[in-house]
Amino acid sequence: MTSKEVTQIAPNHLAIIMDGNGRWAQGKGKPRVFGHKAGMDALQNTAIHAQNRGVKVLTVYAFSTENWKRPAPEVKFIMSLPIDFYEKFVPTLNRENIRIAMIGTRQGVPKATLKSIDRAMVDTANNTGMILNIALNYGGQAEILDAVKSLISDVQAEQVTLADITSEVFENHLTTAILPTAYRNPDLLIRTSGEHRLSNFLPWQTAYSELYFTETLWPDFDEKALDLALEVYAQRDRRYGGIKK
Ligand code: FPP
């Protein structure tokens, strides 16, 4: 399949669990953080390829609310990556017309990390191409609970009635409400490194996503690996619970 054909059937919203950085580094006899650094380069390349293939939103799992359990130096290193990423890559993202967005809880994230993400969001705010949405300090179950709490408080304030609460209204209370309405839920979710689970990533939003698992470790994920995933996706038959026409 050529790149042009892939473009025509590309997922609008692609979500990626970038897994395997630690194993990649350890396999090379290097410290785990070496893998995270290589993972950052893979992210930049994948963002550019994904946009070239027609993806409108790319959401990546950079740090989960469960990742705080890792050794403090590793957490510190991952939290420093956005600073590095934006310093190095914002000019490229601007050249590529890519806009940065973030989902996840700001509370607990170091100030310097937030500052550089905020700066990147401001610096790329006028870009009209793909949205690179970074899930940082993100946890899907907490996101759903927060949405429930916020809806309950709207009901208590008599701003909405129970009868008003539809899936669409609920989705307006999720963190992905910052995305264009048509592209809020991933069409395709990729997880690298051979693990077959979602790990609390976008549990509501992936209800009808196509899932693609590859043995490739994230730092090795390249244009060819992305094209293969898109090719498999293009052959999937999405029925959303209906039947084939
Ligand atoms: C999972 O691999 C990866 C992470 C928890 C961190 C991912 C972060 C990046 C790729 C860089 C993000 C860049 C920005 C701009 C925020 P793992 O450490 O769980 O690997 P393992 O399963 O082999 O141990």
GROMACS .gro file of N, CA, C and O and ligand atoms in nm, residues 18-24 26 32 36 39-40 43 61-63 67 70 74 78 81-82 85-86 134 136 193 195 217-218, ligand 1:
model
  144
   18MET      N    1   0.323   0.456   2.451
   18MET     CA    2   0.464   0.447   2.408
   18MET      C    3   0.540   0.362   2.509
   18MET      O    4   0.602   0.414   2.600
   19ASP      N    5   0.535   0.231   2.493
   19ASP     CA    6   0.589   0.142   2.595
   19ASP      C    7   0.717   0.073   2.548
   19ASP      O    8   0.733   0.048   2.428
   20GLY      N    9   0.805   0.043   2.643
   20GLY     CA   10   0.924  -0.036   2.612
   20GLY      C   11   1.054   0.042   2.615
   20GLY      O   12   1.160  -0.012   2.578
   21ASN      N   13   1.048   0.167   2.660
   21ASN     CA   14   1.170   0.249   2.665
   21ASN      C   15   1.276   0.187   2.755
   21ASN      O   16   1.394   0.181   2.721
   22GLY      N   17   1.231   0.142   2.874
   22GLY     CA   18   1.324   0.087   2.973
   22GLY      C   19   1.393  -0.038   2.919
   22GLY      O   20   1.515  -0.053   2.926
   23ARG      N   21   1.312  -0.129   2.862
   23ARG     CA   22   1.368  -0.255   2.809
   23ARG      C   23   1.462  -0.229   2.692
   23ARG      O   24   1.565  -0.294   2.676
   24TRP      N   25   1.428  -0.130   2.612
   24TRP     CA   26   1.513  -0.094   2.497
   24TRP      C   27   1.651  -0.052   2.546
   24TRP      O   28   1.753  -0.097   2.494
   26GLN      N   29   1.785  -0.111   2.851
   26GLN     CA   30   1.851  -0.221   2.922
   26GLN      C   31   1.911  -0.321   2.825
   26GLN      O   32   2.020  -0.373   2.847
   32ARG      N   33   1.782   0.304   3.218
   32ARG     CA   34   1.646   0.317   3.163
   32ARG      C   35   1.618   0.455   3.103
   32ARG      O   36   1.549   0.467   3.001
   36HIS      N   37   1.411   0.658   2.763
   36HIS     CA   38   1.310   0.765   2.760
   36HIS      C   39   1.355   0.877   2.665
   36HIS      O   40   1.274   0.938   2.597
   39GLY      N   41   1.297   0.765   2.333
   39GLY     CA   42   1.152   0.765   2.313
   39GLY      C   43   1.101   0.902   2.273
   39GLY      O   44   1.006   0.915   2.196
   40MET      N   45   1.166   1.003   2.325
   40MET     CA   46   1.128   1.140   2.291
   40MET      C   47   1.156   1.168   2.142
   40MET      O   48   1.076   1.230   2.073
   43LEU      N   49   0.901   1.004   1.940
   43LEU     CA   50   0.774   1.079   1.944
   43LEU      C   51   0.774   1.190   1.839
   43LEU      O   52   0.677   1.209   1.767
   61TYR      N   53   0.058   0.875   2.556
   61TYR     CA   54   0.061   0.854   2.701
   61TYR      C   55   0.205   0.875   2.747
   61TYR      O   56   0.290   0.786   2.733
   62ALA      N   57   0.234   0.993   2.799
   62ALA     CA   58   0.372   1.025   2.839
   62ALA      C   59   0.399   0.989   2.984
   62ALA      O   60   0.511   0.952   3.020
   63PHE      N   61   0.295   1.002   3.070
   63PHE     CA   62   0.314   0.973   3.212
   63PHE      C   63   0.177   0.949   3.274
   63PHE      O   64   0.088   1.033   3.264
   67ASN      N   65   0.252   0.615   3.730
   67ASN     CA   66   0.398   0.617   3.708
   67ASN      C   67   0.476   0.684   3.822
   67ASN      O   68   0.598   0.673   3.830
   70ARG      N   69   0.737   0.486   4.030
   70ARG     CA   70   0.874   0.453   3.983
   70ARG      C   71   0.978   0.522   4.071
   70ARG      O   72   0.947   0.619   4.142
   74GLU      N   73   1.400   0.842   3.816
   74GLU     CA   74   1.339   0.817   3.684
   74GLU      C   75   1.221   0.912   3.662
   74GLU      O   76   1.204   0.968   3.553
   78ILE      N   77   1.175   1.184   3.363
   78ILE     CA   78   1.061   1.190   3.267
   78ILE      C   79   0.997   1.329   3.272
   78ILE      O   80   0.960   1.385   3.169
   81LEU      N   81   1.163   1.578   3.059
   81LEU     CA   82   1.159   1.558   2.913
   81LEU      C   83   1.078   1.665   2.839
   81LEU      O   84   1.123   1.714   2.735
   82PRO      N   85   0.960   1.705   2.893
   82PRO     CA   86   0.887   1.809   2.820
   82PRO      C   87   0.970   1.938   2.806
   82PRO      O   88   0.962   2.006   2.704
   85PHE      N   89   1.205   1.863   2.535
   85PHE     CA   90   1.127   1.842   2.411
   85PHE      C   91   1.088   1.976   2.349
   85PHE      O   92   1.109   1.999   2.231
   86TYR      N   93   1.034   2.063   2.432
   86TYR     CA   94   0.984   2.188   2.376
   86TYR      C   95   1.097   2.280   2.337
   86TYR      O   96   1.088   2.352   2.238
  134ILE      N   97  -0.054   1.568   2.460
  134ILE     CA   98   0.030   1.491   2.552
  134ILE      C   99  -0.050   1.458   2.678
  134ILE      O  100  -0.098   1.550   2.747
  136LEU      N  101  -0.021   1.372   3.029
  136LEU     CA  102   0.083   1.377   3.132
  136LEU      C  103   0.015   1.378   3.269
  136LEU      O  104  -0.074   1.461   3.292
  193SER      N  105   0.567  -0.266   2.242
  193SER     CA  106   0.644  -0.348   2.336
  193SER      C  107   0.579  -0.479   2.378
  193SER      O  108   0.624  -0.543   2.472
  195GLU      N  109   0.295  -0.556   2.522
  195GLU     CA  110   0.197  -0.562   2.633
  195GLU      C  111   0.057  -0.545   2.574
  195GLU      O  112   0.036  -0.460   2.488
  217LEU      N  113   0.964  -0.211   2.035
  217LEU     CA  114   0.980  -0.125   2.153
  217LEU      C  115   0.970   0.021   2.105
  217LEU      O  116   1.013   0.055   1.993
  218TRP      N  117   0.913   0.108   2.189
  218TRP     CA  118   0.881   0.243   2.143
  218TRP      C  119   0.998   0.316   2.075
  218TRP      O  120   0.980   0.373   1.966
  246FPP     C1  121   0.696   0.353   2.907
  246FPP     O1  122   0.810   0.273   2.892
  246FPP     C2  123   0.728   0.494   2.883
  246FPP     C3  124   0.709   0.596   2.972
  246FPP     C4  125   0.647   0.578   3.104
  246FPP     C5  126   0.752   0.733   2.940
  246FPP     C6  127   0.721   0.774   2.800
  246FPP     C7  128   0.776   0.906   2.768
  246FPP     C8  129   0.831   0.939   2.649
  246FPP     C9  130   0.840   0.847   2.535
  246FPP    C10  131   0.880   1.075   2.625
  246FPP    C11  132   0.766   1.170   2.634
  246FPP    C12  133   0.797   1.301   2.584
  246FPP    C13  134   0.734   1.413   2.625
  246FPP    C14  135   0.748   1.534   2.549
  246FPP    C15  136   0.654   1.418   2.747
  246FPP     P1  137   0.864   0.192   3.017
  246FPP     O2  138   0.959   0.278   3.093
  246FPP     O3  139   0.749   0.142   3.098
  246FPP     O4  140   0.941   0.076   2.947
  246FPP     P2  141   0.954  -0.073   3.003
  246FPP     O5  142   0.816  -0.131   3.000
  246FPP     O6  143   1.045  -0.136   2.903
  246FPP     O7  144   1.013  -0.065   3.140
   0.00000   0.00000   0.00000
